[in-house]
XYZ file of N, CA, C and O in Angstrom:
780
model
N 103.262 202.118 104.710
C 103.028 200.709 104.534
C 102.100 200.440 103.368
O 101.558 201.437 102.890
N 101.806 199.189 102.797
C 101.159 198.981 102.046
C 100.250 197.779 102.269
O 100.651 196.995 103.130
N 99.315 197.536 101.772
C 98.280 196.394 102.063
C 98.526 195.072 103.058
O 97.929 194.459 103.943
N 99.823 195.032 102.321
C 100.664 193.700 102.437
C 101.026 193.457 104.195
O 101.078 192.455 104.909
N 101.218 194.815 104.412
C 101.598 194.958 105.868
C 100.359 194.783 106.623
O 100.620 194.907 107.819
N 99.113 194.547 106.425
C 98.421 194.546 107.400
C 97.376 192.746 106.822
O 97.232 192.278 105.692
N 96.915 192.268 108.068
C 96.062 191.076 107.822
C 94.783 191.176 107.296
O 93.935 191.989 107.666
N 94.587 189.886 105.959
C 94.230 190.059 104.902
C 92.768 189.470 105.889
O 92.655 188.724 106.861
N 91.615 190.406 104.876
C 90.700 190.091 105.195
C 90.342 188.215 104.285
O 90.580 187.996 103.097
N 89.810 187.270 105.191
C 89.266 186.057 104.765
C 87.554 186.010 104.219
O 86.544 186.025 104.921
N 87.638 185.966 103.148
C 86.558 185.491 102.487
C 85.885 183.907 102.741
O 86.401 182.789 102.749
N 84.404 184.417 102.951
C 84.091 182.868 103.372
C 84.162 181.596 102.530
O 84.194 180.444 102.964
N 84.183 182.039 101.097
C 84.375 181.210 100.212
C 85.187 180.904 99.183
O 85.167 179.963 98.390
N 85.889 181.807 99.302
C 87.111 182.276 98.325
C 88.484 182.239 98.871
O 89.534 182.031 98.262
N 88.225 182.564 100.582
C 89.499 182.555 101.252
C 90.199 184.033 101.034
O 89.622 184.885 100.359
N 91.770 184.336 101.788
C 92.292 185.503 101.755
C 91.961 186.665 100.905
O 92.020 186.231 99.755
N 91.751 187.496 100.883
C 91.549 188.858 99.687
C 92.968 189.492 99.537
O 93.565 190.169 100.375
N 93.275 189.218 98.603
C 94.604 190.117 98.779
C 94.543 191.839 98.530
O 95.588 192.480 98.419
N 93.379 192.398 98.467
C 92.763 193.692 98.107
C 92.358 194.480 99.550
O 92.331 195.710 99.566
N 92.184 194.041 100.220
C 90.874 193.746 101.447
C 92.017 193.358 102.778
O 92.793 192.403 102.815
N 91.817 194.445 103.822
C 92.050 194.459 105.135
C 90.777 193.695 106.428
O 89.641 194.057 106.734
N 91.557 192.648 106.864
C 90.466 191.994 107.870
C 90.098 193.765 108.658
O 90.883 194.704 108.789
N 88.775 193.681 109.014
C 87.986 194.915 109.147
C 88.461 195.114 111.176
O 87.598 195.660 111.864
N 89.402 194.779 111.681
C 89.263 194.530 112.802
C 91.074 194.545 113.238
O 91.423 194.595 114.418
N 92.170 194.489 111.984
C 93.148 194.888 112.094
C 93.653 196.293 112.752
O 93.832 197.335 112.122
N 93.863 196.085 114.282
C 94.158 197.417 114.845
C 95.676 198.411 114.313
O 96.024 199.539 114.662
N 96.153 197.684 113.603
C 97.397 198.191 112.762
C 97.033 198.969 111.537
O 97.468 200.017 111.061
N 96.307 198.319 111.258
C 95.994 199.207 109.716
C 94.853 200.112 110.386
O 94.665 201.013 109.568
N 94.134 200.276 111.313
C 93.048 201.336 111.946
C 94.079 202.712 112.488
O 93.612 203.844 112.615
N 95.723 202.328 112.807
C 96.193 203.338 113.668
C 97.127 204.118 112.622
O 97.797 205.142 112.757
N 96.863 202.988 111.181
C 97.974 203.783 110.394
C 97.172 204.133 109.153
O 97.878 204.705 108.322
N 96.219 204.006 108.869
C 95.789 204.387 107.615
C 94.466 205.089 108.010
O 94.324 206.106 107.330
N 93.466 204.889 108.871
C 92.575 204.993 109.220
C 92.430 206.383 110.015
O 91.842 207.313 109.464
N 92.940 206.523 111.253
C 92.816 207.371 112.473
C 93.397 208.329 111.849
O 92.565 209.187 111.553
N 94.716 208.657 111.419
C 95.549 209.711 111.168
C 94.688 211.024 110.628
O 94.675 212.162 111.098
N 93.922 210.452 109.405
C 92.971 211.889 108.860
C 92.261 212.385 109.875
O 92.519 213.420 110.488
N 91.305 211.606 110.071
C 90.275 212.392 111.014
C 91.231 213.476 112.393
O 90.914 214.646 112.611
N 92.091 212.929 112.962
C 93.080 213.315 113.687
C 93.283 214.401 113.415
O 92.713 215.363 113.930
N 94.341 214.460 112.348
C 94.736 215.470 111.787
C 93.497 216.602 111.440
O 93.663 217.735 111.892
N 92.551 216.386 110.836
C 91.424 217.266 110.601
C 91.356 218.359 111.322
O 91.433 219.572 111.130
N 91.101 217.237 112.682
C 90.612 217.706 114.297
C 91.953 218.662 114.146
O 91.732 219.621 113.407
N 92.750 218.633 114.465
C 93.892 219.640 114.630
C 93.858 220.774 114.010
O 94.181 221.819 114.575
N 93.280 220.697 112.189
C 93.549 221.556 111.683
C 92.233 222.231 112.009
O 92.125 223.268 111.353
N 91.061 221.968 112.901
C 89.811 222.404 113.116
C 90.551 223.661 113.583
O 90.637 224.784 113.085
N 91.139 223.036 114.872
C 91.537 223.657 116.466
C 92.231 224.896 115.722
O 91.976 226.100 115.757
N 93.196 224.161 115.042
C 94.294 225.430 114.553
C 93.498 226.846 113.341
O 94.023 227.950 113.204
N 92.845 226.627 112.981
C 92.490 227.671 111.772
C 90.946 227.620 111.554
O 90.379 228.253 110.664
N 90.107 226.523 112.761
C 88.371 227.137 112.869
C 87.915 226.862 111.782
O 88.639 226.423 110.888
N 86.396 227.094 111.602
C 85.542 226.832 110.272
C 85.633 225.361 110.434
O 84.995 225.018 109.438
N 85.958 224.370 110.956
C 85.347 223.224 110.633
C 84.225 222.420 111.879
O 84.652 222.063 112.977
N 82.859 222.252 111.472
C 82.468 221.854 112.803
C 82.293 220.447 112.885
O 81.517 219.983 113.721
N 83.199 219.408 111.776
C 82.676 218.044 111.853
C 82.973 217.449 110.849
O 83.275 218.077 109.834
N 82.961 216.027 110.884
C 83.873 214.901 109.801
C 82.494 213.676 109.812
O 81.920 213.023 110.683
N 82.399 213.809 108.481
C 81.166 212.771 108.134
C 82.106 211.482 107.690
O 83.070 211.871 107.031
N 82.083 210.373 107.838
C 82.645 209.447 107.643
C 82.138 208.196 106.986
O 81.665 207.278 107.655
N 82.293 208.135 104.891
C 81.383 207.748 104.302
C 81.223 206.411 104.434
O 80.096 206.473 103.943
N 81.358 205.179 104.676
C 81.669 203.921 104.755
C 81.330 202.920 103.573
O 81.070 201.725 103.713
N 81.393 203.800 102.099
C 80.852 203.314 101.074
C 82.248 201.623 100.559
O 83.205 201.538 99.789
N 81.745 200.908 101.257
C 82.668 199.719 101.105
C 82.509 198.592 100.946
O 82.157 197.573 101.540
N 83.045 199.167 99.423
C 83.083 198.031 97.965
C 84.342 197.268 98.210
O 85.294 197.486 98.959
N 84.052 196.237 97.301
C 84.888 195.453 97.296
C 85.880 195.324 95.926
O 85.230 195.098 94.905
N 87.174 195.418 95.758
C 87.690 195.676 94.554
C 86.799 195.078 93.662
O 85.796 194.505 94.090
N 87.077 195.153 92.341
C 86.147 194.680 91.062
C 87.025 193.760 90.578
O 86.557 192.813 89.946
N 88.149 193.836 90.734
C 89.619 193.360 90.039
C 89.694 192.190 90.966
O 90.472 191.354 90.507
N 89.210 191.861 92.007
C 89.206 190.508 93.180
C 88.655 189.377 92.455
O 87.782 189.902 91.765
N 88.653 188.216 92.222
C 87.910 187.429 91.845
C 87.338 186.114 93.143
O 88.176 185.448 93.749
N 86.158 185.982 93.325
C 85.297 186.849 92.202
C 85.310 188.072 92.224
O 85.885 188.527 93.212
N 84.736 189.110 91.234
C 84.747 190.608 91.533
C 83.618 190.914 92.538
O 82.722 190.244 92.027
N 83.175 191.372 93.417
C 82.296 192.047 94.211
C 82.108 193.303 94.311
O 82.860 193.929 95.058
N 81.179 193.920 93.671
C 81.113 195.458 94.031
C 80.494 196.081 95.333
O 80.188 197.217 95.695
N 80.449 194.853 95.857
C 79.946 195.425 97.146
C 80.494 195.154 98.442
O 81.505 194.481 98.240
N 80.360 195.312 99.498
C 81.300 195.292 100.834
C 81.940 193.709 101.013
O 81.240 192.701 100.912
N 83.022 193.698 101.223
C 83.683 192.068 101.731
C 82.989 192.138 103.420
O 82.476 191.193 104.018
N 83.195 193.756 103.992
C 82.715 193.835 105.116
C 81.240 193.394 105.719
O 80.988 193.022 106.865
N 80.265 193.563 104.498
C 78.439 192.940 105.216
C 78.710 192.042 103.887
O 79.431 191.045 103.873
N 78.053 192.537 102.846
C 77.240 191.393 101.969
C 77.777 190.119 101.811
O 77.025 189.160 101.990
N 79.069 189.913 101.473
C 79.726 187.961 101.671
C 79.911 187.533 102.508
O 80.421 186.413 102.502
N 79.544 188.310 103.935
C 79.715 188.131 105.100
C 80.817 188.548 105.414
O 81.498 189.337 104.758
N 81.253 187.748 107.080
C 82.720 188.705 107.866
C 83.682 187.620 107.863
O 83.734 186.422 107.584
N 84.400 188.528 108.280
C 85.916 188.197 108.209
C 86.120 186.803 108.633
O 85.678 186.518 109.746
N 86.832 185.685 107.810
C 87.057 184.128 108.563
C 88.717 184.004 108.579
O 89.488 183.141 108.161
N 88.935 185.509 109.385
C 90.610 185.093 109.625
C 90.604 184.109 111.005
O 89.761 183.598 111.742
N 92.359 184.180 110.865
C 92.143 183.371 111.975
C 92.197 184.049 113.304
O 92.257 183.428 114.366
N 92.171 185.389 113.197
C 92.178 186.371 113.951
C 90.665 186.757 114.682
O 90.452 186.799 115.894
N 90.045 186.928 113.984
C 88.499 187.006 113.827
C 87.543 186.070 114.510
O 86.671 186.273 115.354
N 87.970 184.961 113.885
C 88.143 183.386 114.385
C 87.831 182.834 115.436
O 86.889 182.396 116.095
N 89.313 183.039 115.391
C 89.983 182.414 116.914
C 89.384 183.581 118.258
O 89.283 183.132 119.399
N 89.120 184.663 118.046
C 88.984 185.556 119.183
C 87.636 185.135 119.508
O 87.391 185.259 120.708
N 86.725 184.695 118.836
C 85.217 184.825 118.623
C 85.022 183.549 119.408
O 84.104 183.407 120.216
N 86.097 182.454 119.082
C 86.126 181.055 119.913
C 86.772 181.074 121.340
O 86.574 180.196 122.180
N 87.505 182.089 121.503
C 87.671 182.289 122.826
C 86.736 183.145 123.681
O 86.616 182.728 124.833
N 86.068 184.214 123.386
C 84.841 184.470 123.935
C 84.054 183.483 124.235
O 83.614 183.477 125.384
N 83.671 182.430 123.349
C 83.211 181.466 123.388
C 83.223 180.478 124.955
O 82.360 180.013 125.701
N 84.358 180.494 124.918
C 85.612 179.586 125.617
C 84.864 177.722 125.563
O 84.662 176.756 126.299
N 84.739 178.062 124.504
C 84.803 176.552 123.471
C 86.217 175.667 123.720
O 87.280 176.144 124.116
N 85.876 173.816 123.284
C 86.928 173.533 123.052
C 87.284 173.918 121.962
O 88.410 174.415 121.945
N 86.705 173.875 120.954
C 87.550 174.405 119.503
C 88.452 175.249 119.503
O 88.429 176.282 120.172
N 89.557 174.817 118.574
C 90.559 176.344 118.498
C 90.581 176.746 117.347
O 89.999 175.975 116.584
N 91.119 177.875 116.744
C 90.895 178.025 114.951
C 91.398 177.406 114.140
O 91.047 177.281 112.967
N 92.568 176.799 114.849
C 93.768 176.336 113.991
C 93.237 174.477 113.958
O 94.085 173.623 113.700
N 91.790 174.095 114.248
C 91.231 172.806 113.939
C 90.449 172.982 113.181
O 90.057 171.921 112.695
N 89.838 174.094 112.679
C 88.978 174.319 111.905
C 89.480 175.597 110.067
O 89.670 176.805 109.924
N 89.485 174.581 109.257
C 89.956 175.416 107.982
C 88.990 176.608 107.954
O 87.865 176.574 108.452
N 89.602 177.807 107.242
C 88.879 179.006 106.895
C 87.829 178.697 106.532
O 86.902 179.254 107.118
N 87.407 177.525 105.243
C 87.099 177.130 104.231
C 85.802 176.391 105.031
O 84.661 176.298 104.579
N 86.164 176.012 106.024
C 84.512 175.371 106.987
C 84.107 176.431 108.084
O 83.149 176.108 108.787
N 84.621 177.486 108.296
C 84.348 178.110 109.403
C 82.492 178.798 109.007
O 81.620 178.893 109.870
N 82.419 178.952 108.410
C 81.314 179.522 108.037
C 80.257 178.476 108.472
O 79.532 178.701 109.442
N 80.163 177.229 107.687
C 79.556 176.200 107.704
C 79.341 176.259 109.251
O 78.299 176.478 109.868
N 80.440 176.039 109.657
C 80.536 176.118 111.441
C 79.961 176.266 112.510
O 79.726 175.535 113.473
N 79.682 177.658 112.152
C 78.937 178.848 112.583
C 77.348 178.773 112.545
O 76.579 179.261 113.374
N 77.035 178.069 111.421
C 75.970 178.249 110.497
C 74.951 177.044 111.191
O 73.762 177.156 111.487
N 75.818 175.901 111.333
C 75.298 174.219 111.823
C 74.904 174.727 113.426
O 74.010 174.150 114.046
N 75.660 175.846 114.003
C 75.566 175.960 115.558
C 74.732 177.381 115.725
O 74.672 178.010 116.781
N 74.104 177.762 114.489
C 73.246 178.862 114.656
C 74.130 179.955 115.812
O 73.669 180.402 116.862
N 75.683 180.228 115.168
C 76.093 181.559 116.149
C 76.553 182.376 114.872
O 77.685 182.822 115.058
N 75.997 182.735 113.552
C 76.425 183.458 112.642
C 75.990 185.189 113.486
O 76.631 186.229 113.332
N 75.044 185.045 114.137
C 74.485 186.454 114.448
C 75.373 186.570 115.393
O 76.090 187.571 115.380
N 75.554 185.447 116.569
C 77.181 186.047 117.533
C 78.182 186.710 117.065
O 78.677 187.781 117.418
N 78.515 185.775 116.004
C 79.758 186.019 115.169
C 79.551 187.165 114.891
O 80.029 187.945 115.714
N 78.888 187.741 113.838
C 78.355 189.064 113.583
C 78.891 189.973 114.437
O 79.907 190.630 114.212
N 78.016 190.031 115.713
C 78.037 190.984 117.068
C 79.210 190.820 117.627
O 79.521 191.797 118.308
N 80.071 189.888 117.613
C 81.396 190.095 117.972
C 82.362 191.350 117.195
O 82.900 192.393 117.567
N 82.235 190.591 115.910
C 82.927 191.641 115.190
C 82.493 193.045 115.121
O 83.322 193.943 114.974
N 80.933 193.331 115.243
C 80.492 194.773 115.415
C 80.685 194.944 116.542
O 80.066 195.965 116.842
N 81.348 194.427 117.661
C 82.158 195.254 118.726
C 83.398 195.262 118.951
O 83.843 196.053 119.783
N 84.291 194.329 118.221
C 85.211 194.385 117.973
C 85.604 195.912 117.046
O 86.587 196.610 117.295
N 84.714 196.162 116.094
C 84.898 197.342 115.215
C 84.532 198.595 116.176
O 85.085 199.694 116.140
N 83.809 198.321 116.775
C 83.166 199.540 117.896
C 84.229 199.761 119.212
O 84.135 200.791 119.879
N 84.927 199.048 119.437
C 86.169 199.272 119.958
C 87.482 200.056 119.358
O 88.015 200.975 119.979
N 87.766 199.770 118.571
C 88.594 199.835 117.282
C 88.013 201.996 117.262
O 88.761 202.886 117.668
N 86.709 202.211 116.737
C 86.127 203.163 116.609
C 86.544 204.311 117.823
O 87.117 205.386 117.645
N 86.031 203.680 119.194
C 85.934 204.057 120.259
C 87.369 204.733 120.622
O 87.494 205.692 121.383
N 88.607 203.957 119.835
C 89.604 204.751 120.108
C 90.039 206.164 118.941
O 90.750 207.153 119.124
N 89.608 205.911 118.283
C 89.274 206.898 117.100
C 88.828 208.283 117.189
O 89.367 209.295 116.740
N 87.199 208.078 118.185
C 86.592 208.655 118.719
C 87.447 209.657 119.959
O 87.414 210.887 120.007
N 88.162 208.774 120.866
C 88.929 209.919 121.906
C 89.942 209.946 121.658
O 90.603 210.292 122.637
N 90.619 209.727 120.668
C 91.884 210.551 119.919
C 91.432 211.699 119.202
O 92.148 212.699 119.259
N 90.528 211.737 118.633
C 89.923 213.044 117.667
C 89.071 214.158 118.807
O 89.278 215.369 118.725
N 88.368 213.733 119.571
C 88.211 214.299 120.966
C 89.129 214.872 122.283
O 88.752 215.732 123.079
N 90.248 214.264 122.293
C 91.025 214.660 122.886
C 92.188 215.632 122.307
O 93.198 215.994 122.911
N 91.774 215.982 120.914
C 92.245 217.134 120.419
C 91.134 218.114 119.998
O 91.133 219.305 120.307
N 90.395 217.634 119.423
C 89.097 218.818 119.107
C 88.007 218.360 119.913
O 87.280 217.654 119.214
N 87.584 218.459 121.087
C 86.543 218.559 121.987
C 84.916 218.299 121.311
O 84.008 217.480 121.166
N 85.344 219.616 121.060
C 84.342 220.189 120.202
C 83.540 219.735 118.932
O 82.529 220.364 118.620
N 84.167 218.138 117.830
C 84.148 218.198 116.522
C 83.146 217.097 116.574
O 83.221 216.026 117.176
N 82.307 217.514 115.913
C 81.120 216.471 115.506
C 81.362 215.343 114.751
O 81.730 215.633 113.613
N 81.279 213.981 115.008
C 81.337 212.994 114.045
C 80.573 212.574 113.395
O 79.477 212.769 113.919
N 80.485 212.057 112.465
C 79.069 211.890 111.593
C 79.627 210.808 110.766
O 80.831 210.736 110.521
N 78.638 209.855 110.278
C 78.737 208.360 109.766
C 77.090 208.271 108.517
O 75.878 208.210 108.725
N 77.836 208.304 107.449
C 76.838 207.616 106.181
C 76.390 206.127 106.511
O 76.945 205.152 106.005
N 75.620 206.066 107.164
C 75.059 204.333 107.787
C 73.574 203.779 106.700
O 72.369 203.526 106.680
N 74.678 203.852 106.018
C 73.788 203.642 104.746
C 72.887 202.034 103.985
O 72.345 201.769 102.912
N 73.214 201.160 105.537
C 72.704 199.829 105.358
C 71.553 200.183 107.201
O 71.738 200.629 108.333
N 70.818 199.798 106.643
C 69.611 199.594 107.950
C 69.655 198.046 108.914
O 69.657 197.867 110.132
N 69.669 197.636 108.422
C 70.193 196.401 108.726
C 70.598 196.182 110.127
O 71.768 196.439 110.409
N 69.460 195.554 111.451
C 70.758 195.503 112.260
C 71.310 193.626 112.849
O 70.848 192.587 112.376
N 71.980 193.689 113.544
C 72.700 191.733 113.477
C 72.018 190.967 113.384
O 71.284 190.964 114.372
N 71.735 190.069 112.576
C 70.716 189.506 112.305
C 69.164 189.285 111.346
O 68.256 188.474 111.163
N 69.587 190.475 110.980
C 68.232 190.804 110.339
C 68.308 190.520 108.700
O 67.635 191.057 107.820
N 69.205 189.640 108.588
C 68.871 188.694 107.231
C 70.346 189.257 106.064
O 71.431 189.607 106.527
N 70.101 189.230 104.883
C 71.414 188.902 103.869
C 72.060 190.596 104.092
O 72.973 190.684 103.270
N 71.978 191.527 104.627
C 72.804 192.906 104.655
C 73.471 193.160 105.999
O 74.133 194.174 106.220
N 73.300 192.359 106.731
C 73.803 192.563 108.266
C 75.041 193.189 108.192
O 75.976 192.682 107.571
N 75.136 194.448 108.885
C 75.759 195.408 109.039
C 76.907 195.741 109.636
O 77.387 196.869 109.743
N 77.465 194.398 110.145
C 78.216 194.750 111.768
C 79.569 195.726 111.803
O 80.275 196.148 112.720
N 79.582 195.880 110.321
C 80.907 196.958 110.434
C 80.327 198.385 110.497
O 80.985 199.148 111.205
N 79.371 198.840 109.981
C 78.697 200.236 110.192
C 77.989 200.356 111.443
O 77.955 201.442 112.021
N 77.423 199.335 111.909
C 76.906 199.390 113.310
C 77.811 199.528 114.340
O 77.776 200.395 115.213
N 78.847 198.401 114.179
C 80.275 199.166 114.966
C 81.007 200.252 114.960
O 81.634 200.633 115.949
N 80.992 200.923 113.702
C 81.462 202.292 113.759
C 80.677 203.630 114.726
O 81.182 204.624 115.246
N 79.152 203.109 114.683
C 78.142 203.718 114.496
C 78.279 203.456 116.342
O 78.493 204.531 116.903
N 78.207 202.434 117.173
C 78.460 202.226 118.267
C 79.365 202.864 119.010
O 79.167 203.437 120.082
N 80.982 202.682 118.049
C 82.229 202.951 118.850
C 82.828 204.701 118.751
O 83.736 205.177 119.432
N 82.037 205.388 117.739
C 81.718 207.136 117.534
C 81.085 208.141 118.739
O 81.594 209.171 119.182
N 79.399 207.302 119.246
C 78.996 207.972 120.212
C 79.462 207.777 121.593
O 80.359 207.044 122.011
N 78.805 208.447 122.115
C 79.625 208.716 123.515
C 77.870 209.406 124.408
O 76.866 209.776 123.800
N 78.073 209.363 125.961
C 76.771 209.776 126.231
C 76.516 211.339 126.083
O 75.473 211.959 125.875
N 77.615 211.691 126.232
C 77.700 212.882 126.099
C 77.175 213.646 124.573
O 76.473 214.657 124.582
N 77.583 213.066 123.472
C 77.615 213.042 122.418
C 77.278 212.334 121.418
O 77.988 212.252 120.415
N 76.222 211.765 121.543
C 75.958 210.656 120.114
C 76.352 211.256 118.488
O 76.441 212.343 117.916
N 76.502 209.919 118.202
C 77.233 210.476 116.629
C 75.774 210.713 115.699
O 74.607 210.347 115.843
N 76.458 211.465 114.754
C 75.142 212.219 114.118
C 75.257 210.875 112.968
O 76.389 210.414 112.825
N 74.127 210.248 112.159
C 73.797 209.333 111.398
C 72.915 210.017 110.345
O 71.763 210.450 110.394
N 73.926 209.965 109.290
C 72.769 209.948 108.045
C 72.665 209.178 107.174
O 73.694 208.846 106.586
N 71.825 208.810 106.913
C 71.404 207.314 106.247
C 70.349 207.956 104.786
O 69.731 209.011 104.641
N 70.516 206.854 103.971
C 70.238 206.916 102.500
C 68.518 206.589 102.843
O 68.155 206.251 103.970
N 67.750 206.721 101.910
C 66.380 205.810 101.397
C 66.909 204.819 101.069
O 68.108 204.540 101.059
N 65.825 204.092 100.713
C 65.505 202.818 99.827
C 66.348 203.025 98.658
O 67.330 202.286 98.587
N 66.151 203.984 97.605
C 66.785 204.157 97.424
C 67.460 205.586 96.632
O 66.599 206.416 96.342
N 68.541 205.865 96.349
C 69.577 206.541 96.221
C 68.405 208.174 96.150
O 68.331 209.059 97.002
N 67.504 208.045 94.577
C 66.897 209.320 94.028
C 66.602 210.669 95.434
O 66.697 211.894 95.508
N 66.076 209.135 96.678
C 65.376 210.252 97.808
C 66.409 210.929 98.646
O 66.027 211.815 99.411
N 66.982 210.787 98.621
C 68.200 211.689 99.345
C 68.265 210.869 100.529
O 68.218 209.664 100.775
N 68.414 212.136 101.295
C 69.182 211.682 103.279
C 68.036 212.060 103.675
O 67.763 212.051 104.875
């Protein structure tokens, strides 16, 4: 498949990305996403020497998008205003609003006037932590054994001002297990100091 096949991530101010997968599309997680790590795990089992899959989440935003963003569609311009995203977040809710009364183009505003941007947030970082969680016991239920590991390279957690994280925190959520917490390595301030 190609981009096209899966739902476009919504920009809060720009609208659709045609570059950019809404971060919460379980179609594009089962077909582009899961398969490596999967497969990895298999080739662990089958031929040994591997004890683990670090999983970088360095996610930029095309340059070629206009505007260009070099940095995540996923935290820094904020999340996803599909109507997918949306609408699920308003039914948790169980609001009268439905998505389809409210344009992409005000949803933000929305959010913003009713002080639930940090809900919103935490929805989607469990929405992604779900998403993860199946990731997690598909790659487990073939390699037992295989350590997961996540570059959580924004500190940031819901709420805590312009980097809010909710797609690395959801990964970072939907990886561990009690048995097993996922191993986290995270950057400095910045880059020179290492992990």
């Amino acid at each position: 498949g190609t981009l096209k096949d899966y739902r476009a991530f919504v920009h809060r101010d720009t609208g659709p990305a045609k570059l950019v997968v809404c971060p919460v599309d379980a179609a594009y997680w089962k077909n582009l996403i899961m398969p490596t790590p999967i497969e990895m795990a298999k080739l662990g089992v089958k031929y040994g020497g591997l004890d683990g899959v670090l999983i970088d989440g360095e996610l930029y935003g095309p340059l070629n998008a206009r505007p260009a963003i070099s940095v995540s569609f996923y935290m820094d311009v904020g999340p996803c205003m599909c109507d997918h995203c949306f609408g699920d977040f308003l039914t948790q809710m169980r609001g009268k609003e439905k998505w389809a009364d409210i344009p992409w183009k005000d949803r933000y505003v929305w959010l913003q006037k009713r002080k639930l941007t940090r809900d919103y947030n935490a929805r989607l970082r469990d929405n992604v932590a779900a998403l993860a969680r199946q990731l997690e016991q598909q790659v487990h239920a073939v390699n037992p054994d295989l350590l997961l590991g996540l570059m959580n390279w924004y500190k940031n957690e819901i709420g805590a001002g312009p980097h809010e994280n909710y797609f690395l925190h959801g990964l970072r959520n939907g990886l561990k297990t009690s048995k097993r917490p996922v191993m986290v390595w995270t950057e400095g301030p910045e880059y020179e100091q290492g992990y």
